[in-house]
Rosetta silent file (secondary structure, phi, psi, omega in degrees, C-alpha in Angstrom):
SEQUENCE: XXXXXXXXXXXXXXXXXXXXXXXXXXXXXXXXXXXXXXXXXXXXXXXXXXXXXXXXXXXXXXXXXXXXXXXXXXXXXXXXXXXXXXXXXXXXXXXXXXXXXXXXXXXXXXXXXXXXXXXXXXXXXXXXXXXXXXXXXXXX
SCORE:     score description
SCORE:     0.000 S_00000001
   1 L     0.000  126.952 -178.598   15.295   26.844  -83.186 S_00000001
   2 L   -94.358  155.472  176.688   12.126   26.159  -81.181 S_00000001
   3 L  -148.572 -173.666 -176.020    8.545   26.538  -82.349 S_00000001
   4 H   -53.833  -38.235 -177.026    5.015   25.708  -81.312 S_00000001
   5 H   -63.124  -17.423 -178.489    5.542   21.968  -81.833 S_00000001
   6 H   -86.682    0.679 -175.238    8.146   21.959  -79.037 S_00000001
   7 L  -129.109  150.950  173.915    5.628   22.975  -76.367 S_00000001
   8 L   -71.165  168.095  179.130    2.514   21.507  -74.800 S_00000001
   9 H   -59.416  -42.594 -179.887   -0.779   23.319  -75.328 S_00000001
  10 H   -65.865  -42.049  178.672   -0.580   24.765  -71.812 S_00000001
  11 H   -64.122  -42.042 -179.638    3.021   25.905  -72.289 S_00000001
  12 H   -64.335  -39.405  177.015    2.168   27.525  -75.617 S_00000001
  13 H   -60.879  -39.121  177.546   -0.750   29.358  -74.013 S_00000001
  14 H   -61.252  -45.724  179.572    1.658   30.728  -71.399 S_00000001
  15 H   -62.700  -42.152  179.114    3.969   32.056  -74.100 S_00000001
  16 H   -65.003  -45.557 -178.347    1.061   33.640  -75.970 S_00000001
  17 H   -64.297  -29.391  175.842   -0.419   35.218  -72.851 S_00000001
  18 H   -63.062  -41.131 -179.736    2.950   36.764  -72.024 S_00000001
  19 H   -71.144  -54.019 -176.180    2.946   38.610  -75.335 S_00000001
  20 H   -69.246  -35.105  178.403   -0.693   39.659  -75.420 S_00000001
  21 H   -62.623  -38.781  178.878   -0.818   40.385  -71.714 S_00000001
  22 H   -61.749  -45.112  178.494    2.077   42.831  -72.024 S_00000001
  23 H   -65.509  -42.855 -179.829    0.257   44.773  -74.745 S_00000001
  24 H   -65.365  -41.720  179.794   -3.037   44.672  -72.876 S_00000001
  25 H   -60.154  -43.866  178.188   -1.428   45.755  -69.615 S_00000001
  26 H   -65.480  -41.008 -178.393    0.084   48.821  -71.254 S_00000001
  27 H   -62.159  -41.205 -177.297   -3.210   49.621  -72.991 S_00000001
  28 H   -83.598   -8.035 -178.676   -5.251   49.616  -69.784 S_00000001
  29 H   -73.222  -19.577  179.891   -2.658   51.571  -67.807 S_00000001
  30 L  -137.528   79.445 -169.984   -3.760   54.799  -69.485 S_00000001
  31 L   -73.057  124.761  169.836   -7.430   54.319  -70.216 S_00000001
  32 L  -148.679  125.575 -174.720   -9.024   56.299  -72.963 S_00000001
  33 H   -53.292  -46.483 -176.446  -11.886   54.777  -74.901 S_00000001
  34 H   -75.032  -34.406  177.065  -10.665   56.014  -78.277 S_00000001
  35 H   -64.057  -34.467 -176.917   -7.009   55.255  -77.627 S_00000001
  36 H   -58.703  -39.168  178.364   -7.896   51.651  -76.798 S_00000001
  37 H   -63.702  -45.567  179.239   -9.041   50.993  -80.368 S_00000001
  38 H   -64.090  -39.004  179.926   -5.816   52.375  -81.810 S_00000001
  39 H   -68.070  -39.447  178.407   -3.739   50.419  -79.312 S_00000001
  40 H   -64.387  -40.774  178.063   -5.590   47.178  -80.082 S_00000001
  41 H   -64.585  -42.589  179.023   -5.004   47.701  -83.788 S_00000001
  42 H   -61.911  -43.723 -179.624   -1.331   48.421  -83.176 S_00000001
  43 H   -63.210  -43.529  179.746   -0.954   45.267  -81.082 S_00000001
  44 H   -61.480  -42.127  178.797   -2.630   43.135  -83.756 S_00000001
  45 H   -64.891  -40.507 -178.698   -0.348   44.585  -86.442 S_00000001
  46 H   -69.133  -38.869  175.709    2.744   44.031  -84.321 S_00000001
  47 H   -61.319  -44.526  179.681    1.770   40.437  -83.580 S_00000001
  48 H   -63.344  -34.255  178.946    1.254   39.844  -87.299 S_00000001
  49 H   -65.147  -23.532  177.363    4.676   41.354  -88.025 S_00000001
  50 H   -61.252  -20.372 -179.935    6.160   38.593  -85.867 S_00000001
  51 H   -63.253  -16.911 -177.858    5.391   36.215  -88.731 S_00000001
  52 H  -104.748    9.061 -179.583    8.447   37.574  -90.512 S_00000001
  53 L   -68.446  154.606  174.131   10.865   37.120  -87.622 S_00000001
  54 L   -76.868  -18.013  177.856   14.002   35.048  -87.967 S_00000001
  55 L   -82.322  125.847  176.661   13.011   33.323  -84.724 S_00000001
  56 H   -61.806  -37.432  179.279   10.793   30.287  -85.270 S_00000001
  57 H   -62.245  -49.937 -178.952    9.217   30.862  -81.871 S_00000001
  58 H   -64.994  -40.025  176.863    8.303   34.472  -82.647 S_00000001
  59 H   -58.320  -46.858  179.835    7.048   33.494  -86.117 S_00000001
  60 H   -65.632  -38.832  176.824    4.761   30.872  -84.588 S_00000001
  61 H   -63.719  -41.453  178.214    3.550   33.299  -81.933 S_00000001
  62 H   -65.635  -29.612 -177.751    2.783   35.861  -84.632 S_00000001
  63 H   -84.112  -36.505 -170.223    0.898   33.268  -86.649 S_00000001
  64 H  -103.369  -12.867 -174.078   -1.111   31.551  -83.916 S_00000001
  65 L   -77.149  118.966  177.901   -1.878   34.220  -81.314 S_00000001
  66 L  -132.787  131.481 -179.897   -5.559   35.177  -81.306 S_00000001
  67 L    73.387  174.322 -176.335   -7.238   37.034  -78.478 S_00000001
  68 L   -92.618  -25.778 -175.515   -5.625   37.987  -75.210 S_00000001
  69 L    81.627   -0.144  179.981   -6.223   34.833  -73.185 S_00000001
  70 L  -111.485  149.944  177.558   -7.318   37.041  -70.282 S_00000001
  71 L   -73.906  135.679  177.342  -10.785   37.552  -68.886 S_00000001
  72 L   -73.779   -6.778  178.198  -12.271   40.942  -69.654 S_00000001
  73 L   -87.561   -7.262 -179.160  -13.763   40.828  -66.154 S_00000001
  74 L   -68.225  140.263  174.366  -10.357   41.088  -64.528 S_00000001
  75 L   -72.483  161.782  177.106   -9.627   44.278  -62.646 S_00000001
  76 H   -56.239  -36.331  179.622   -6.560   46.264  -63.747 S_00000001
  77 H   -67.274  -42.717  177.546   -4.752   45.011  -60.631 S_00000001
  78 H   -64.612  -42.214  178.991   -5.604   41.380  -61.406 S_00000001
  79 H   -60.856  -43.465  179.605   -4.569   41.848  -65.028 S_00000001
  80 H   -61.407  -50.094 -177.795   -1.249   43.322  -63.935 S_00000001
  81 H   -63.280  -45.301  179.730   -0.482   40.523  -61.484 S_00000001
  82 H   -62.760  -43.525 -178.913   -1.567   37.777  -63.869 S_00000001
  83 H   -63.164  -48.482 -178.327    0.387   39.280  -66.764 S_00000001
  84 H   -64.534  -37.664  176.754    3.610   39.711  -64.805 S_00000001
  85 H   -64.662  -42.938  179.740    3.296   36.190  -63.395 S_00000001
  86 H   -64.626  -41.801  179.513    2.707   34.749  -66.880 S_00000001
  87 H   -61.897  -46.042  177.806    5.682   36.653  -68.301 S_00000001
  88 H   -59.471  -43.877  178.909    7.953   35.335  -65.538 S_00000001
  89 H   -63.877  -38.340  179.410    6.639   31.817  -66.149 S_00000001
  90 H   -65.070  -42.674  178.854    7.168   32.119  -69.904 S_00000001
  91 H   -64.451  -43.284  178.058   10.795   33.195  -69.444 S_00000001
  92 H   -61.783  -42.474  178.229   11.433   30.323  -67.015 S_00000001
  93 H   -59.337  -47.023 -179.991    9.821   27.904  -69.433 S_00000001
  94 H   -66.821  -36.458  178.038   12.016   29.112  -72.286 S_00000001
  95 H   -61.047  -32.479  179.751   15.137   29.003  -70.126 S_00000001
  96 H   -82.589  -43.597 -170.710   14.409   25.318  -69.545 S_00000001
  97 H  -100.799  -27.373 -176.093   13.149   24.231  -72.960 S_00000001
  98 L  -151.287   65.009 -174.648   14.558   26.700  -75.506 S_00000001
  99 H   -58.253  -26.661  179.190   17.256   28.895  -73.960 S_00000001
 100 H   -72.106  -11.007  179.905   18.341   30.141  -77.385 S_00000001
 101 H  -100.872   -5.081 -176.501   14.885   31.749  -77.820 S_00000001
 102 H   -58.595  -48.144 -178.999   14.781   33.694  -74.523 S_00000001
 103 H   -61.615  -41.151  179.080   16.298   36.847  -76.018 S_00000001
 104 H   -65.655  -40.285  179.045   13.970   36.758  -79.021 S_00000001
 105 H   -65.519  -47.423  178.484   10.931   36.294  -76.774 S_00000001
 106 H   -56.134  -45.471 -179.230   11.983   39.124  -74.483 S_00000001
 107 H   -63.500  -41.840 -179.207   12.476   41.395  -77.483 S_00000001
 108 H   -65.129  -46.600  178.378    9.109   40.455  -78.987 S_00000001
 109 H   -60.412  -45.678  179.669    7.204   41.049  -75.735 S_00000001
 110 H   -62.090  -45.197 -179.483    9.005   44.358  -75.235 S_00000001
 111 H   -63.091  -41.992  178.309    8.369   45.456  -78.824 S_00000001
 112 H   -62.987  -48.827 -178.775    4.659   44.636  -78.625 S_00000001
 113 H   -62.320  -43.685 -179.420    4.259   46.490  -75.315 S_00000001
 114 H   -66.138  -40.451  179.743    6.262   49.507  -76.516 S_00000001
 115 H   -63.594  -37.354  176.334    4.350   49.727  -79.798 S_00000001
 116 H   -65.668  -43.784 -179.870    1.063   49.789  -77.858 S_00000001
 117 H   -61.858  -36.244 -176.825    2.420   52.490  -75.538 S_00000001
 118 L   -88.999   -0.068 -173.817    3.510   54.622  -78.481 S_00000001
 119 L   -63.221  -37.276 -176.142    0.298   54.085  -80.480 S_00000001
 120 L  -136.564  129.141  171.441   -1.453   57.237  -79.317 S_00000001
 121 L    54.988   24.350  179.674   -0.142   60.549  -77.974 S_00000001
 122 L    79.042 -177.316 -176.193    3.232   59.204  -76.921 S_00000001
 123 L   -91.535  119.340  179.266    4.067   57.186  -73.837 S_00000001
 124 L   -78.788  163.702  176.296    2.214   58.299  -70.707 S_00000001
 125 H   -57.735  -38.803  178.567    3.735   58.012  -67.216 S_00000001
 126 H   -64.926  -39.950  178.186    1.384   55.095  -66.451 S_00000001
 127 H   -67.204  -40.290  178.759    2.433   53.305  -69.622 S_00000001
 128 H   -62.809  -39.387  178.195    6.106   53.919  -68.844 S_00000001
 129 H   -62.181  -44.293  179.444    5.606   52.460  -65.384 S_00000001
 130 H   -68.063  -36.580  175.599    4.031   49.302  -66.825 S_00000001
 131 H   -59.425  -39.862  177.126    6.806   49.005  -69.423 S_00000001
 132 H   -64.152  -41.295  178.870    9.273   49.013  -66.529 S_00000001
 133 H   -65.900  -38.726  177.738    7.334   46.301  -64.715 S_00000001
 134 H   -63.842  -43.466  178.352    7.225   44.204  -67.881 S_00000001
 135 H   -60.450  -41.668  178.208   11.006   44.581  -68.282 S_00000001
 136 H   -61.679  -45.726 -179.049   11.499   43.455  -64.679 S_00000001
 137 H   -63.491  -33.445  178.385    9.274   40.407  -65.231 S_00000001
 138 H   -74.220  -14.183 -177.226   11.225   39.561  -68.372 S_00000001
 139 L    73.017   24.649 -177.594   14.440   39.722  -66.377 S_00000001
 140 L   -96.009    0.000    0.000   15.789   42.191  -68.897 S_00000001
């Protein structure tokens, strides 16, 4: 079982950004000022729930992840590209260093993104589209 101690600071940041980026990407795909607050709260709660995972990696991600790791100045297009690139990089990293954690990471990223999408008024077409892109990047 892998955890934070098995990764460099840069590698750990990649894993964190994959999780938070997925939630953020879904949140900005269907912009509504009031929905954004609910989605941010949902993402924070879901990250915290990771602390109870059977996966050491997911537990550590749930415990240590603070902030998104992305610039708030990024355009939605930049955020999408950066997020999908980070997710692909995180999966490749895990395939090399902790292959037994790939499935748990994919599930955690998917669960965070889906919970954000479902936070307010159901899943919009834009959110569904981003969920599909996240799944592709995860190789799922």
